[in-house]
PDB file of C-alpha atoms in Angstrom:
ATOM      1  CA  ALA A   1     -15.036 -68.232  43.038  1.00 64.00           C
ATOM      2  CA  VAL A   2     -17.383 -68.817  40.454  1.00 75.00           C
ATOM      3  CA  ALA A   3     -17.189 -72.026  38.481  1.00 85.00           C
ATOM      4  CA  ALA A   4     -18.421 -70.626  35.209  1.00 92.00           C
ATOM      5  CA  ASP A   5     -19.127 -67.248  33.682  1.00 97.00           C
ATOM      6  CA  ARG A   6     -22.593 -66.325  33.851  1.00 97.00           C
ATOM      7  CA  LEU A   7     -24.766 -63.718  32.506  1.00 98.00           C
ATOM      8  CA  HIS A   8     -27.736 -62.726  34.783  1.00 98.00           C
ATOM      9  CA  ALA A   9     -31.123 -61.106  33.965  1.00 98.00           C
ATOM     10  CA  ASN A  10     -30.909 -57.274  33.602  1.00 98.00           C
ATOM     11  CA  VAL A  11     -32.926 -55.453  36.222  1.00 98.00           C
ATOM     12  CA  PRO A  12     -35.544 -53.901  35.766  1.00 98.00           C
ATOM     13  CA  ASN A  13     -37.043 -55.715  32.761  1.00 97.00           C
ATOM     14  CA  PRO A  14     -38.993 -54.256  30.864  1.00 98.00           C
ATOM     15  CA  PHE A  15     -37.240 -50.951  31.634  1.00 98.00           C
ATOM     16  CA  ASN A  16     -37.128 -47.294  30.715  1.00 95.00           C
ATOM     17  CA  PRO A  17     -34.822 -45.365  30.759  1.00 95.00           C
ATOM     18  CA  ALA A  18     -32.224 -47.589  32.023  1.00 97.00           C
ATOM     19  CA  THR A  19     -31.479 -51.165  33.234  1.00 98.00           C
ATOM     20  CA  ARG A  20     -28.539 -53.052  35.038  1.00 98.00           C
ATOM     21  CA  ILE A  21     -26.817 -56.086  33.585  1.00 98.00           C
ATOM     22  CA  ARG A  22     -24.832 -58.169  35.807  1.00 98.00           C
ATOM     23  CA  PHE A  23     -22.242 -60.792  34.976  1.00 98.00           C
ATOM     24  CA  GLU A  24     -19.738 -62.967  36.585  1.00 97.00           C
ATOM     25  CA  LEU A  25     -16.339 -64.262  35.402  1.00 97.00           C
ATOM     26  CA  ALA A  26     -14.917 -67.394  36.540  1.00 96.00           C
ATOM     27  CA  GLN A  27     -11.354 -65.949  35.645  1.00 96.00           C
ATOM     28  CA  ALA A  28      -9.872 -62.769  34.684  1.00 97.00           C
ATOM     29  CA  GLY A  29      -9.428 -62.127  31.009  1.00 97.00           C
ATOM     30  CA  PRO A  30     -10.982 -60.357  28.128  1.00 98.00           C
ATOM     31  CA  ALA A  31     -14.761 -60.101  27.931  1.00 98.00           C
ATOM     32  CA  VAL A  32     -17.148 -58.370  25.441  1.00 98.00           C
ATOM     33  CA  LEU A  33     -20.581 -57.362  26.462  1.00 98.00           C
ATOM     34  CA  ARG A  34     -22.537 -55.802  23.971  1.00 98.00           C
ATOM     35  CA  VAL A  35     -26.290 -54.805  23.202  1.00 98.00           C
ATOM     36  CA  LEU A  36     -27.752 -56.052  20.191  1.00 98.00           C
ATOM     37  CA  ASP A  37     -31.205 -55.534  18.133  1.00 97.00           C
ATOM     38  CA  VAL A  38     -33.148 -58.499  17.400  1.00 95.00           C
ATOM     39  CA  ARG A  39     -31.255 -58.992  13.911  1.00 96.00           C
ATOM     40  CA  GLY A  40     -28.051 -59.213  15.860  1.00 95.00           C
ATOM     41  CA  ARG A  41     -26.722 -56.014  14.768  1.00 96.00           C
ATOM     42  CA  ALA A  42     -24.390 -54.162  17.328  1.00 96.00           C
ATOM     43  CA  VAL A  43     -26.202 -51.183  19.028  1.00 98.00           C
ATOM     44  CA  ARG A  44     -23.825 -50.644  21.780  1.00 98.00           C
ATOM     45  CA  ILE A  45     -20.767 -51.933  23.391  1.00 98.00           C
ATOM     46  CA  LEU A  46     -20.475 -51.714  27.045  1.00 98.00           C
ATOM     47  CA  VAL A  47     -17.632 -53.886  27.769  1.00 98.00           C
ATOM     48  CA  SER A  48     -14.523 -54.603  25.461  1.00 98.00           C
ATOM     49  CA  SER A  49     -11.423 -55.171  27.839  1.00 98.00           C
ATOM     50  CA  TRP A  50      -9.799 -57.294  29.961  1.00 98.00           C
ATOM     51  CA  GLN A  51     -12.096 -57.847  33.226  1.00 97.00           C
ATOM     52  CA  ALA A  52     -11.081 -59.165  36.675  1.00 96.00           C
ATOM     53  CA  ALA A  53     -12.776 -62.338  37.834  1.00 96.00           C
ATOM     54  CA  GLY A  54     -16.188 -62.217  39.799  1.00 97.00           C
ATOM     55  CA  PRO A  55     -19.246 -60.058  39.883  1.00 97.00           C
ATOM     56  CA  GLN A  56     -19.501 -57.171  37.578  1.00 96.00           C
ATOM     57  CA  ALA A  57     -22.384 -54.735  36.422  1.00 97.00           C
ATOM     58  CA  ARG A  58     -23.043 -52.436  33.802  1.00 98.00           C
ATOM     59  CA  ALA A  59     -25.854 -50.011  33.007  1.00 98.00           C
ATOM     60  CA  TRP A  60     -27.360 -49.429  29.717  1.00 98.00           C
ATOM     61  CA  ASP A  61     -29.115 -46.187  29.257  1.00 98.00           C
ATOM     62  CA  GLY A  62     -31.066 -47.235  26.119  1.00 97.00           C
ATOM     63  CA  ARG A  63     -28.427 -45.328  23.862  1.00 98.00           C
ATOM     64  CA  ASP A  64     -26.335 -46.661  20.934  1.00 98.00           C
ATOM     65  CA  ASP A  65     -22.764 -46.025  20.496  1.00 97.00           C
ATOM     66  CA  ARG A  66     -23.195 -42.572  19.091  1.00 97.00           C
ATOM     67  CA  GLY A  67     -25.382 -41.577  22.027  1.00 97.00           C
ATOM     68  CA  ARG A  68     -28.636 -41.649  20.206  1.00 97.00           C
ATOM     69  CA  ARG A  69     -31.771 -43.055  21.770  1.00 97.00           C
ATOM     70  CA  VAL A  70     -33.040 -46.422  20.290  1.00 97.00           C
ATOM     71  CA  ALA A  71     -36.640 -47.329  19.571  1.00 97.00           C
ATOM     72  CA  SER A  72     -38.760 -49.294  21.969  1.00 97.00           C
ATOM     73  CA  GLY A  73     -38.641 -53.102  21.486  1.00 97.00           C
ATOM     74  CA  VAL A  74     -36.968 -56.135  22.158  1.00 98.00           C
ATOM     75  CA  TYR A  75     -32.974 -56.305  22.832  1.00 98.00           C
ATOM     76  CA  LEU A  76     -30.305 -58.919  23.501  1.00 98.00           C
ATOM     77  CA  TYR A  77     -27.475 -58.529  25.478  1.00 98.00           C
ATOM     78  CA  ARG A  78     -24.498 -60.911  24.689  1.00 98.00           C
ATOM     79  CA  LEU A  79     -21.405 -61.843  27.127  1.00 98.00           C
ATOM     80  CA  GLU A  80     -18.416 -63.347  25.286  1.00 98.00           C
ATOM     81  CA  THR A  81     -15.291 -64.385  26.961  1.00 97.00           C
ATOM     82  CA  GLU A  82     -12.526 -66.694  25.830  1.00 95.00           C
ATOM     83  CA  ARG A  83     -14.369 -69.566  27.837  1.00 94.00           C
ATOM     84  CA  SER A  84     -18.037 -68.974  26.947  1.00 96.00           C
ATOM     85  CA  ALA A  85     -20.851 -66.856  25.236  1.00 97.00           C
ATOM     86  CA  ALA A  86     -24.400 -66.171  26.521  1.00 98.00           C
ATOM     87  CA  THR A  87     -26.981 -64.175  25.171  1.00 98.00           C
ATOM     88  CA  ARG A  88     -30.419 -62.725  27.014  1.00 98.00           C
ATOM     89  CA  ARG A  89     -33.211 -60.674  26.193  1.00 98.00           C
ATOM     90  CA  MET A  90     -34.598 -57.368  27.478  1.00 98.00           C
ATOM     91  CA  VAL A  91     -37.312 -54.912  26.687  1.00 98.00           C
ATOM     92  CA  LEU A  92     -36.961 -51.172  26.275  1.00 98.00           C
ATOM     93  CA  VAL A  93     -40.477 -49.118  26.598  1.00 96.00           C
ATOM     94  CA  GLN A  94     -40.208 -45.769  25.746  1.00 85.00           C
TER      95      GLN A  94
END
């Protein structure tokens, strides 16, 4: 088991058209994984539910919550649980 929640670097990065975001949860519980623009505004929610402990992965296809392609640039992805929060950067190149 993992000692703490972890948010890994996305692969590939930079990416086009999609990237994979891996994370690990130390224990089962509610988790939120969202993609944000550099100003911190929500672009896409990838996870917002109870998650099992252990390794997880989600893909992001460069689209917002309405299914529209977003512009090239730097985006943040943020994992929040009851125990921790972590943010990393990724670059979308269209």
